[in-house]
Amino acid sequence: MNFTMSFSELMPLAPVMIVALTAIVAMLVTAVKRNHNLVATTTVIGLNLAALYMIFVLLAGKFAPANVMNLFIVDPFTMLYQFVILIAALACSTLSHAYIETYKDNREELYILMLCSVAGAMLMVASTHYASFFISLELMSIPVYGLLAYTHQRSQSLEAGVKYLVLSATASAMLLMGMAYIYAYTGTLNFTAEPGKMFSAFSQPAVVIGLALIVFTVAFKLSLAPFHKWTPDVYAGAPSPVATFLATVAKVAMLGLFVRYVLSSGLILADSFVTIITILAVLSILAGNLLAVKQVNLKRILAYSSIAHFGYVLVAIVSARNSDFLQIQGFATFESVNVYIITYVLTTIGAFGVVTLMSSPYNNTDEAGSLAEYRGLFWRRPVLTAVLTVMMLSLAGIPLTAGFIGKFLVIKTAVAGESWFLAAMVILGSGIGLYYYLRVMVVMYMTPPETPRLDAVNHWGQKVGGIMVLAVAALVLILGVYPDPMIAFSKLAFFAISPELQQFIFTLVQSGYN
């Protein structure tokens, strides 16, 4: 492999380099003089510059896929997911500023850790090689260990960091072993090498074991059942902005990498592999929704909800195989997956944003997690209640919210792909989810306690974090009423298909495969 290249060849990864440079600047500023506002501002400026650069490239119409060192590929699919990651990171940074402003210990390192993790997440969605897969995954994951345990005075925060550290390290070991098994059979670490070989590899025990280990790792990172057990504990114990980061940035990065992996390698065409993904999807939908029903902690409800939502995403991936992927002409557009990820990220940021505004880094119990903290919130904070109500309705998939558009497109894709059972599972899961989302809303309109233990600060809507949460709520409503720009943006994010995979798909279609 030749790593000698000019700076111009690295330009497709310019947004990642901007984020990495911002992390270095934040380190230098912290080393010279600690200033929370300055480091937070530096972080936001760097993330905005990276996002603006991507918008400039998008408007300039530079859609040609670019291969970087045979380790990464930057195509519109990559750019969409990187842009979503940047928007989520910006939201988490503004929430972190509001949350940690009164923290008496060091505050600046939180932004440095977050920037390093964002750089890893952006590299993940561009990876086309097992080496870049693992290195970018670890670059994203390792800073999260520190972020989860950042408010270490709270025993739950420290516990969340240790739990995620142990389990994530175990998953990484499984990933490496799986890669070793596959490399022993294929003799290459590139995803796109010989798609037909991977397609027919299920007859080889070593490859079956290797793919199983890789899928288990992905399922752990995406909180798919039955690898979901860590999720509610870590979400409940983590500082609220970090829980937001883990639920959005980390999961979007892992999903983008997984989609690229199963498409580039041709695994999505293997019936046996699709059966495994279908089982994971059904288990995630059932486990996520059923386990959320009895929860009395909002952060745990959101954790179990995310399990179910990524089950819906898997349904879209499986169904799109027949409705989109086999009809490609060099490119594939997974419109329903892209739209669902956008709506999920916006809604999750809004829901966790309300929790963050109600929380404090010095509360050693459950921050503002318990539903009891939200009893009668409408009578104290009507606008904040309206924001959380919009987010619950969107998560439930109620019309006139962005969440409805996402679920509608998933069901539409399942029907187009004739995946009737999976379409029924999405409808069933949404019906169960409606119960616990509405329960959260009912609590907020009940008679308030005489002395609430936790509450948002006065004039919360005039602070940066509050303004961001209000903007997200407005966007969720606007996209629910007028989703055309979001859908058009998702259609532009096509996935580049290698010539080898194109030929292989053409051969399958000619042979009568469906």
Short mmCIF file of C-alpha atoms in Angstrom, two decimals:
data_model
loop_
_atom_site.label_atom_id
_atom_site.label_comp_id
_atom_site.label_asym_id
_atom_site.label_seq_id
_atom_site.Cartn_x
_atom_site.Cartn_y
_atom_site.Cartn_z
CA MET A 1 0.00 0.00 0.00
CA ASN A 2 1.42 3.37 -1.01
CA PHE A 3 1.00 6.11 1.61
CA THR A 4 3.03 8.74 -0.28
CA MET A 5 0.66 11.48 -1.38
CA SER A 6 0.31 15.23 -1.74
CA PHE A 7 -1.71 17.55 0.47
CA SER A 8 -4.27 18.03 -2.31
CA GLU A 9 -5.10 14.33 -2.19
CA LEU A 10 -5.95 14.72 1.50
CA MET A 11 -8.35 17.60 0.85
CA PRO A 12 -11.46 15.36 0.79
CA LEU A 13 -10.77 14.83 4.51
CA ALA A 14 -10.50 18.60 5.13
CA PRO A 15 -13.47 18.70 7.57
CA VAL A 16 -11.79 16.04 9.71
CA MET A 17 -8.51 17.96 9.62
CA ILE A 18 -10.32 21.14 10.71
CA VAL A 19 -11.81 19.32 13.71
CA ALA A 20 -8.42 17.78 14.60
CA LEU A 21 -6.74 21.19 14.30
CA THR A 22 -9.43 22.67 16.55
CA ALA A 23 -8.64 20.03 19.17
CA ILE A 24 -4.94 20.99 19.02
CA VAL A 25 -5.79 24.70 19.36
CA ALA A 26 -8.04 23.93 22.33
CA MET A 27 -5.18 22.00 23.98
CA LEU A 28 -2.77 24.91 23.45
CA VAL A 29 -5.26 27.46 24.79
CA THR A 30 -5.86 25.29 27.86
CA ALA A 31 -2.12 24.89 28.40
CA VAL A 32 -1.51 28.67 28.27
CA LYS A 33 -4.45 29.75 30.44
CA ARG A 34 -7.58 27.92 31.49
CA ASN A 35 -10.65 29.76 30.26
CA HIS A 36 -13.89 27.82 29.93
CA ASN A 37 -15.66 30.31 27.66
CA LEU A 38 -12.63 30.65 25.36
CA VAL A 39 -12.19 26.89 24.90
CA ALA A 40 -15.93 26.40 24.38
CA THR A 41 -15.96 29.20 21.79
CA THR A 42 -12.92 27.71 20.03
CA THR A 43 -14.70 24.36 19.86
CA VAL A 44 -17.88 25.82 18.40
CA ILE A 45 -15.95 27.91 15.84
CA GLY A 46 -13.95 24.86 14.69
CA LEU A 47 -17.05 22.69 14.31
CA ASN A 48 -18.84 25.48 12.44
CA LEU A 49 -15.90 25.93 10.06
CA ALA A 50 -15.92 22.20 9.26
CA ALA A 51 -19.70 22.30 8.65
CA LEU A 52 -19.44 25.45 6.49
CA TYR A 53 -16.71 23.85 4.41
CA MET A 54 -18.97 20.87 3.72
CA ILE A 55 -21.84 23.19 2.75
CA PHE A 56 -19.49 25.01 0.37
CA VAL A 57 -18.46 21.71 -1.26
CA LEU A 58 -22.12 20.68 -1.50
CA LEU A 59 -23.16 23.96 -3.14
CA ALA A 60 -20.19 23.77 -5.51
CA GLY A 61 -21.56 20.45 -6.77
CA LYS A 62 -18.37 18.46 -6.11
CA PHE A 63 -19.98 15.05 -5.82
CA ALA A 64 -17.22 12.93 -7.36
CA PRO A 65 -16.21 10.20 -4.88
CA ALA A 66 -12.58 10.53 -3.75
CA ASN A 67 -10.40 7.67 -2.57
CA VAL A 68 -7.89 8.62 0.13
CA MET A 69 -4.95 6.22 0.63
CA ASN A 70 -7.21 3.24 -0.11
CA LEU A 71 -8.34 3.60 3.52
CA PHE A 72 -11.16 6.12 3.15
CA ILE A 73 -13.66 7.13 0.51
CA VAL A 74 -15.42 10.50 0.56
CA ASP A 75 -18.70 10.45 -1.37
CA PRO A 76 -22.04 12.22 -0.75
CA PHE A 77 -23.03 9.42 1.66
CA THR A 78 -19.91 10.18 3.72
CA MET A 79 -20.57 13.91 3.58
CA LEU A 80 -24.17 13.57 4.79
CA TYR A 81 -23.20 11.49 7.81
CA GLN A 82 -20.22 13.71 8.60
CA PHE A 83 -22.48 16.76 8.44
CA VAL A 84 -25.02 15.15 10.79
CA ILE A 85 -22.17 14.27 13.18
CA LEU A 86 -20.95 17.90 13.14
CA ILE A 87 -24.44 19.27 13.83
CA ALA A 88 -24.91 16.81 16.72
CA ALA A 89 -21.45 17.69 18.09
CA LEU A 90 -22.30 21.41 17.93
CA ALA A 91 -25.48 20.76 19.89
CA CYS A 92 -23.61 18.68 22.49
CA SER A 93 -20.98 21.42 22.85
CA THR A 94 -23.57 24.12 23.54
CA LEU A 95 -25.38 21.84 26.00
CA SER A 96 -22.08 21.07 27.71
CA HIS A 97 -21.37 24.77 28.19
CA ALA A 98 -24.69 25.28 30.00
CA TYR A 99 -24.31 22.08 32.01
CA ILE A 100 -20.71 22.42 33.18
CA GLU A 101 -20.62 26.21 33.64
CA THR A 102 -20.91 25.89 37.44
CA TYR A 103 -18.51 22.94 37.68
CA LYS A 104 -15.67 23.77 40.09
CA ASP A 105 -13.09 21.35 38.69
CA ASN A 106 -11.40 21.46 35.28
CA ARG A 107 -13.92 22.10 32.52
CA GLU A 108 -11.79 22.64 29.42
CA GLU A 109 -10.75 19.01 28.89
CA LEU A 110 -14.35 18.03 28.18
CA TYR A 111 -14.28 19.92 24.87
CA ILE A 112 -10.88 18.47 23.90
CA LEU A 113 -12.14 14.93 24.48
CA MET A 114 -15.29 15.71 22.52
CA LEU A 115 -13.36 17.09 19.54
CA CYS A 116 -11.06 14.04 19.41
CA SER A 117 -14.08 11.74 19.48
CA VAL A 118 -15.80 13.74 16.71
CA ALA A 119 -12.70 13.41 14.49
CA GLY A 120 -12.80 9.63 14.97
CA ALA A 121 -16.53 9.52 14.25
CA MET A 122 -16.08 11.46 10.99
CA LEU A 123 -13.33 9.08 9.88
CA MET A 124 -15.51 6.07 10.71
CA VAL A 125 -18.19 6.89 8.13
CA ALA A 126 -15.51 7.22 5.42
CA SER A 127 -13.66 3.98 6.21
CA THR A 128 -13.32 1.29 3.54
CA HIS A 129 -10.56 -0.75 5.16
CA TYR A 130 -10.39 -2.87 8.30
CA ALA A 131 -7.39 -0.89 9.56
CA SER A 132 -9.19 2.46 9.24
CA PHE A 133 -12.34 0.77 10.64
CA PHE A 134 -10.59 -0.18 13.87
CA ILE A 135 -8.38 2.89 14.33
CA SER A 136 -11.21 5.39 13.74
CA LEU A 137 -13.53 3.37 15.99
CA GLU A 138 -11.02 3.51 18.83
CA LEU A 139 -10.35 7.22 18.23
CA MET A 140 -14.06 7.79 18.64
CA SER A 141 -14.56 5.43 21.62
CA ILE A 142 -11.59 6.10 23.91
CA PRO A 143 -12.40 9.80 24.61
CA VAL A 144 -15.97 8.74 25.44
CA TYR A 145 -14.67 6.76 28.43
CA GLY A 146 -13.37 9.99 29.93
CA LEU A 147 -16.47 11.95 28.95
CA LEU A 148 -18.79 9.49 30.68
CA ALA A 149 -16.83 9.67 33.94
CA TYR A 150 -16.12 13.41 33.69
CA THR A 151 -18.26 14.41 36.68
CA HIS A 152 -16.51 11.75 38.75
CA GLN A 153 -17.82 13.17 42.05
CA ARG A 154 -21.11 11.56 41.08
CA SER A 155 -20.74 7.84 41.70
CA GLN A 156 -23.15 7.06 38.85
CA SER A 157 -21.00 8.98 36.36
CA LEU A 158 -17.89 7.08 37.40
CA GLU A 159 -19.78 3.79 37.23
CA ALA A 160 -21.03 4.61 33.72
CA GLY A 161 -17.48 5.33 32.54
CA VAL A 162 -16.06 2.10 33.99
CA LYS A 163 -18.91 -0.03 32.62
CA TYR A 164 -18.55 1.37 29.13
CA LEU A 165 -14.76 1.04 29.29
CA VAL A 166 -14.83 -2.66 30.19
CA LEU A 167 -17.59 -3.64 27.79
CA SER A 168 -16.34 -1.49 24.90
CA ALA A 169 -12.81 -2.86 25.28
CA THR A 170 -14.23 -6.39 25.15
CA ALA A 171 -16.18 -5.50 21.99
CA SER A 172 -13.01 -4.08 20.39
CA ALA A 173 -11.17 -7.33 21.13
CA MET A 174 -14.01 -9.25 19.46
CA LEU A 175 -13.78 -6.94 16.45
CA LEU A 176 -10.05 -7.56 16.03
CA MET A 177 -10.51 -11.31 16.26
CA GLY A 178 -13.30 -11.19 13.67
CA MET A 179 -11.10 -9.20 11.30
CA ALA A 180 -8.32 -11.74 11.75
CA TYR A 181 -10.61 -14.63 10.80
CA ILE A 182 -11.85 -12.83 7.66
CA TYR A 183 -8.33 -11.79 6.65
CA ALA A 184 -7.19 -15.40 6.97
CA TYR A 185 -9.79 -16.37 4.34
CA THR A 186 -9.80 -13.38 1.98
CA GLY A 187 -6.15 -12.30 2.23
CA THR A 188 -7.12 -8.61 2.14
CA LEU A 189 -8.19 -5.95 4.62
CA ASN A 190 -10.17 -3.93 2.08
CA PHE A 191 -13.99 -4.04 2.27
CA THR A 192 -14.46 -3.89 -1.48
CA ALA A 193 -12.09 -6.69 -2.49
CA GLU A 194 -13.83 -9.52 -4.35
CA PRO A 195 -17.50 -9.03 -3.34
CA GLY A 196 -18.38 -12.44 -4.72
CA LYS A 197 -15.90 -14.08 -2.40
CA MET A 198 -17.56 -12.59 0.68
CA PHE A 199 -21.00 -13.38 -0.73
CA SER A 200 -20.22 -17.08 -0.93
CA ALA A 201 -18.13 -17.15 2.24
CA PHE A 202 -20.87 -18.46 4.52
CA SER A 203 -19.77 -21.98 3.67
CA GLN A 204 -16.46 -21.25 5.44
CA PRO A 205 -16.63 -21.68 9.24
CA ALA A 206 -13.80 -19.20 9.85
CA VAL A 207 -15.61 -16.46 7.92
CA VAL A 208 -18.88 -17.18 9.71
CA ILE A 209 -17.13 -16.77 13.07
CA GLY A 210 -15.34 -13.63 11.90
CA LEU A 211 -18.49 -11.96 10.59
CA ALA A 212 -20.38 -12.94 13.75
CA LEU A 213 -17.75 -11.25 15.93
CA ILE A 214 -17.86 -8.09 13.78
CA VAL A 215 -21.67 -8.00 13.83
CA PHE A 216 -21.69 -8.51 17.61
CA THR A 217 -19.36 -5.53 18.00
CA VAL A 218 -21.54 -3.35 15.79
CA ALA A 219 -24.63 -4.52 17.69
CA PHE A 220 -22.97 -3.54 20.97
CA LYS A 221 -22.07 -0.06 19.73
CA LEU A 222 -25.59 0.47 18.33
CA SER A 223 -27.25 -0.99 21.48
CA LEU A 224 -29.03 -3.67 19.47
CA ALA A 225 -30.68 -6.49 21.41
CA PRO A 226 -29.41 -8.77 22.86
CA PHE A 227 -26.26 -6.61 23.26
CA HIS A 228 -28.14 -3.69 24.80
CA LYS A 229 -27.77 -4.30 28.54
CA TRP A 230 -25.21 -1.54 29.09
CA THR A 231 -27.27 1.20 27.49
CA PRO A 232 -29.79 2.22 30.21
CA ASP A 233 -27.15 2.13 32.97
CA VAL A 234 -24.64 4.19 31.01
CA TYR A 235 -27.24 6.71 29.79
CA ALA A 236 -28.66 7.15 33.30
CA GLY A 237 -25.25 7.62 34.92
CA ALA A 238 -23.58 9.76 32.25
CA PRO A 239 -23.60 13.57 32.37
CA SER A 240 -26.61 14.57 30.25
CA PRO A 241 -24.63 16.27 27.42
CA VAL A 242 -22.39 13.20 27.18
CA ALA A 243 -25.43 10.91 27.05
CA THR A 244 -26.62 13.10 24.17
CA PHE A 245 -23.23 12.70 22.47
CA LEU A 246 -23.27 8.91 22.90
CA ALA A 247 -26.85 8.65 21.60
CA THR A 248 -26.21 10.76 18.51
CA VAL A 249 -22.58 11.19 17.37
CA ALA A 250 -21.32 7.74 18.40
CA LYS A 251 -24.32 5.87 17.02
CA VAL A 252 -24.54 7.78 13.74
CA ALA A 253 -20.83 7.07 13.16
CA MET A 254 -21.23 3.36 13.86
CA LEU A 255 -24.31 3.08 11.67
CA GLY A 256 -22.65 4.90 8.77
CA LEU A 257 -19.64 2.59 9.00
CA PHE A 258 -21.84 -0.51 9.23
CA VAL A 259 -23.92 0.50 6.19
CA ARG A 260 -20.77 1.14 4.16
CA TYR A 261 -19.30 -2.20 5.28
CA VAL A 262 -22.30 -4.38 4.40
CA LEU A 263 -22.83 -2.61 1.06
CA SER A 264 -19.19 -2.36 -0.06
CA SER A 265 -18.48 -5.99 0.75
CA GLY A 266 -21.69 -7.23 -0.89
CA LEU A 267 -22.82 -8.88 2.37
CA ILE A 268 -26.23 -7.22 2.09
CA LEU A 269 -26.90 -9.55 -0.87
CA ALA A 270 -26.35 -12.72 1.18
CA ASP A 271 -29.64 -14.18 2.46
CA SER A 272 -27.99 -15.70 5.53
CA PHE A 273 -26.55 -12.35 6.55
CA VAL A 274 -29.90 -10.62 5.99
CA THR A 275 -31.55 -13.21 8.24
CA ILE A 276 -29.13 -12.32 11.05
CA ILE A 277 -29.84 -8.59 10.64
CA THR A 278 -33.59 -9.28 10.57
CA ILE A 279 -33.38 -11.18 13.87
CA LEU A 280 -31.42 -8.33 15.47
CA ALA A 281 -33.98 -5.81 14.19
CA VAL A 282 -36.98 -7.73 15.55
CA LEU A 283 -35.33 -8.36 18.94
CA SER A 284 -34.32 -4.70 19.23
CA ILE A 285 -37.83 -3.44 18.42
CA LEU A 286 -39.47 -5.79 20.92
CA ALA A 287 -36.89 -5.49 23.70
CA GLY A 288 -36.50 -1.72 23.40
CA ASN A 289 -40.21 -0.98 23.50
CA LEU A 290 -41.30 -3.59 26.03
CA LEU A 291 -38.52 -2.79 28.52
CA ALA A 292 -39.27 0.94 28.28
CA VAL A 293 -42.89 0.48 29.34
CA LYS A 294 -42.15 0.08 33.07
CA GLN A 295 -39.36 2.65 33.33
CA VAL A 296 -39.79 5.65 35.64
CA ASN A 297 -36.56 7.38 34.60
CA LEU A 298 -36.62 9.58 31.49
CA LYS A 299 -32.97 8.89 30.57
CA ARG A 300 -33.62 5.16 30.77
CA ILE A 301 -36.76 5.56 28.66
CA LEU A 302 -34.70 7.37 26.03
CA ALA A 303 -32.05 4.63 26.24
CA TYR A 304 -34.54 1.83 25.59
CA SER A 305 -36.19 4.00 22.95
CA SER A 306 -32.88 4.27 21.06
CA ILE A 307 -32.62 0.47 21.04
CA ALA A 308 -36.00 0.27 19.30
CA HIS A 309 -35.19 3.10 16.89
CA PHE A 310 -32.07 1.41 15.58
CA GLY A 311 -34.15 -1.71 15.14
CA TYR A 312 -36.32 0.37 12.79
CA VAL A 313 -33.18 1.51 10.95
CA LEU A 314 -32.14 -2.12 10.41
CA VAL A 315 -35.59 -2.77 8.96
CA ALA A 316 -34.97 0.01 6.44
CA ILE A 317 -31.55 -1.41 5.52
CA VAL A 318 -32.88 -4.94 5.01
CA SER A 319 -35.91 -3.75 3.03
CA ALA A 320 -33.89 -1.37 0.85
CA ARG A 321 -31.86 -4.31 -0.43
CA ASN A 322 -34.66 -5.29 -2.78
CA SER A 323 -36.27 -1.92 -3.45
CA ASP A 324 -33.08 0.11 -4.05
CA PHE A 325 -29.82 -1.78 -4.05
CA LEU A 326 -30.43 -4.31 -6.81
CA GLN A 327 -31.62 -1.58 -9.20
CA ILE A 328 -28.49 0.57 -8.91
CA GLN A 329 -26.62 2.10 -11.82
CA GLY A 330 -23.27 2.65 -10.12
CA PHE A 331 -24.76 4.37 -7.07
CA ALA A 332 -27.22 3.45 -4.34
CA THR A 333 -29.43 5.86 -2.38
CA PHE A 334 -30.72 4.67 0.99
CA GLU A 335 -33.21 7.51 1.34
CA SER A 336 -35.28 6.05 4.20
CA VAL A 337 -32.19 5.24 6.30
CA ASN A 338 -30.76 8.73 5.80
CA VAL A 339 -34.02 10.50 6.63
CA TYR A 340 -34.59 8.37 9.71
CA ILE A 341 -31.11 9.13 11.04
CA ILE A 342 -31.64 12.89 10.56
CA THR A 343 -34.99 12.85 12.36
CA TYR A 344 -33.66 10.60 15.14
CA VAL A 345 -30.66 12.87 15.79
CA LEU A 346 -32.74 16.05 15.92
CA THR A 347 -35.34 14.53 18.23
CA THR A 348 -32.78 12.94 20.55
CA ILE A 349 -30.86 16.23 20.84
CA GLY A 350 -34.09 18.01 21.79
CA ALA A 351 -35.16 15.42 24.37
CA PHE A 352 -31.76 15.16 26.05
CA GLY A 353 -31.42 18.93 25.76
CA VAL A 354 -34.40 19.40 28.08
CA VAL A 355 -32.89 16.88 30.53
CA THR A 356 -29.59 18.79 30.41
CA LEU A 357 -31.24 22.13 31.13
CA MET A 358 -32.92 20.55 34.16
CA SER A 359 -29.71 18.87 35.43
CA SER A 360 -26.67 19.76 37.51
CA PRO A 361 -23.23 18.10 37.60
CA TYR A 362 -23.41 18.06 41.41
CA ASN A 363 -26.54 16.01 41.83
CA ASN A 364 -25.33 12.61 43.01
CA THR A 365 -28.58 10.75 42.39
CA ASP A 366 -30.02 10.72 38.89
CA GLU A 367 -29.66 14.32 37.69
CA ALA A 368 -33.07 15.14 36.20
CA GLY A 369 -33.69 11.57 35.11
CA SER A 370 -36.60 10.56 37.31
CA LEU A 371 -40.05 11.29 35.92
CA ALA A 372 -40.93 12.68 39.34
CA GLU A 373 -38.73 15.70 38.54
CA TYR A 374 -40.99 16.53 35.59
CA ARG A 375 -44.27 16.37 37.47
CA GLY A 376 -46.17 19.60 36.90
CA LEU A 377 -43.35 21.05 34.77
CA PHE A 378 -45.95 22.75 32.57
CA TRP A 379 -47.01 25.03 35.43
CA ARG A 380 -43.41 26.17 36.05
CA ARG A 381 -41.80 26.03 32.60
CA PRO A 382 -44.53 25.93 29.91
CA VAL A 383 -42.17 26.54 26.96
CA LEU A 384 -39.73 23.83 28.11
CA THR A 385 -42.70 21.49 28.52
CA ALA A 386 -43.79 22.28 24.96
CA VAL A 387 -40.31 21.40 23.67
CA LEU A 388 -40.26 18.03 25.45
CA THR A 389 -43.83 17.35 24.29
CA VAL A 390 -42.80 17.91 20.66
CA MET A 391 -39.86 15.53 21.11
CA MET A 392 -42.01 12.80 22.65
CA LEU A 393 -44.54 13.13 19.82
CA SER A 394 -41.72 12.93 17.25
CA LEU A 395 -40.20 9.84 18.88
CA ALA A 396 -43.66 8.26 18.86
CA GLY A 397 -44.03 9.03 15.15
CA ILE A 398 -47.07 11.30 15.43
CA PRO A 399 -47.97 13.25 12.24
CA LEU A 400 -46.75 16.84 11.79
CA THR A 401 -43.42 15.95 13.42
CA ALA A 402 -40.15 14.87 11.77
CA GLY A 403 -40.35 11.47 13.49
CA PHE A 404 -43.51 10.64 11.55
CA ILE A 405 -41.76 11.26 8.22
CA GLY A 406 -38.90 8.93 9.25
CA LYS A 407 -41.19 6.09 10.29
CA PHE A 408 -43.44 6.55 7.27
CA LEU A 409 -40.48 6.17 4.91
CA VAL A 410 -39.23 3.08 6.78
CA ILE A 411 -42.64 1.42 6.45
CA LYS A 412 -42.85 2.54 2.80
CA THR A 413 -39.44 0.94 2.12
CA ALA A 414 -40.48 -2.28 3.88
CA VAL A 415 -43.65 -2.46 1.79
CA ALA A 416 -41.76 -1.68 -1.44
CA GLY A 417 -39.31 -4.47 -0.61
CA GLU A 418 -42.24 -6.79 0.25
CA SER A 419 -40.94 -7.21 3.81
CA TRP A 420 -44.45 -7.47 5.24
CA PHE A 421 -43.41 -8.98 8.57
CA LEU A 422 -40.87 -6.21 9.21
CA ALA A 423 -43.42 -3.54 8.29
CA ALA A 424 -45.80 -5.08 10.83
CA MET A 425 -43.03 -5.07 13.47
CA VAL A 426 -42.42 -1.35 12.95
CA ILE A 427 -46.15 -0.65 13.38
CA LEU A 428 -46.37 -2.89 16.46
CA GLY A 429 -43.28 -1.31 18.03
CA SER A 430 -44.62 2.19 17.38
CA GLY A 431 -47.92 1.24 19.05
CA ILE A 432 -46.14 0.03 22.19
CA GLY A 433 -43.89 3.09 22.19
CA LEU A 434 -46.90 5.40 22.11
CA TYR A 435 -47.78 4.31 25.66
CA TYR A 436 -44.57 5.33 27.41
CA TYR A 437 -44.07 8.50 25.36
CA LEU A 438 -47.56 9.67 26.29
CA ARG A 439 -46.90 8.77 29.93
CA VAL A 440 -44.00 11.22 29.99
CA MET A 441 -46.28 13.91 28.57
CA VAL A 442 -49.06 13.22 31.08
CA VAL A 443 -46.64 13.58 34.01
CA MET A 444 -45.62 17.06 32.88
CA TYR A 445 -49.23 18.32 33.00
CA MET A 446 -50.10 16.86 36.43
CA THR A 447 -50.46 18.89 39.64
CA PRO A 448 -46.97 20.14 40.56
CA PRO A 449 -45.28 19.39 43.91
CA GLU A 450 -45.07 22.26 46.43
CA THR A 451 -41.27 22.43 46.30
CA PRO A 452 -39.69 20.92 43.16
CA ARG A 453 -36.26 19.43 43.86
CA LEU A 454 -34.84 20.27 40.43
CA ASP A 455 -35.76 22.92 37.91
CA ALA A 456 -34.33 24.76 34.93
CA VAL A 457 -32.68 28.09 35.63
CA ASN A 458 -34.61 31.30 35.07
CA HIS A 459 -34.31 32.75 31.56
CA TRP A 460 -33.04 29.36 30.27
CA GLY A 461 -34.35 30.26 26.81
CA GLN A 462 -31.94 33.20 26.58
CA LYS A 463 -28.84 31.05 27.06
CA VAL A 464 -27.03 29.32 24.19
CA GLY A 465 -28.15 25.83 25.22
CA GLY A 466 -31.77 26.95 25.55
CA ILE A 467 -31.75 28.73 22.19
CA MET A 468 -30.35 25.59 20.55
CA VAL A 469 -33.07 23.39 22.09
CA LEU A 470 -35.79 25.80 20.94
CA ALA A 471 -34.30 25.83 17.41
CA VAL A 472 -34.26 22.02 17.28
CA ALA A 473 -37.90 21.86 18.41
CA ALA A 474 -38.87 24.32 15.67
CA LEU A 475 -36.91 22.31 13.09
CA VAL A 476 -38.63 19.06 14.13
CA LEU A 477 -42.01 20.70 13.54
CA ILE A 478 -40.99 22.37 10.27
CA LEU A 479 -39.58 19.13 8.82
CA GLY A 480 -42.72 17.32 9.94
CA VAL A 481 -44.89 19.73 7.95
CA TYR A 482 -42.51 20.37 5.03
CA PRO A 483 -40.05 17.45 4.72
CA ASP A 484 -39.15 17.96 1.04
CA PRO A 485 -35.73 19.63 1.65
CA MET A 486 -34.70 16.85 4.05
CA ILE A 487 -35.80 14.12 1.62
CA ALA A 488 -34.08 15.82 -1.32
CA PHE A 489 -30.90 16.19 0.75
CA SER A 490 -31.06 12.48 1.64
CA LYS A 491 -31.48 11.50 -2.02
CA LEU A 492 -28.36 13.46 -2.96
CA ALA A 493 -26.34 11.38 -0.49
CA PHE A 494 -25.73 8.49 -2.87
CA PHE A 495 -23.38 5.67 -2.04
CA ALA A 496 -20.53 5.01 -4.47
CA ILE A 497 -20.40 1.40 -5.68
CA SER A 498 -17.11 -0.17 -6.80
CA PRO A 499 -16.92 -1.53 -10.38
CA GLU A 500 -16.32 -5.04 -8.98
CA LEU A 501 -19.52 -4.88 -6.93
CA GLN A 502 -21.46 -3.43 -9.88
CA GLN A 503 -20.40 -6.36 -12.05
CA PHE A 504 -21.21 -8.83 -9.31
CA ILE A 505 -24.72 -7.38 -8.81
CA PHE A 506 -25.30 -7.38 -12.57
CA THR A 507 -24.33 -11.06 -12.68
CA LEU A 508 -26.72 -11.86 -9.81
CA VAL A 509 -29.62 -10.02 -11.44
CA GLN A 510 -28.96 -11.73 -14.77
CA SER A 511 -29.04 -15.09 -13.02
CA GLY A 512 -32.51 -14.37 -11.63
CA TYR A 513 -31.54 -13.35 -8.08
CA ASN A 514 -34.17 -11.30 -6.26
#
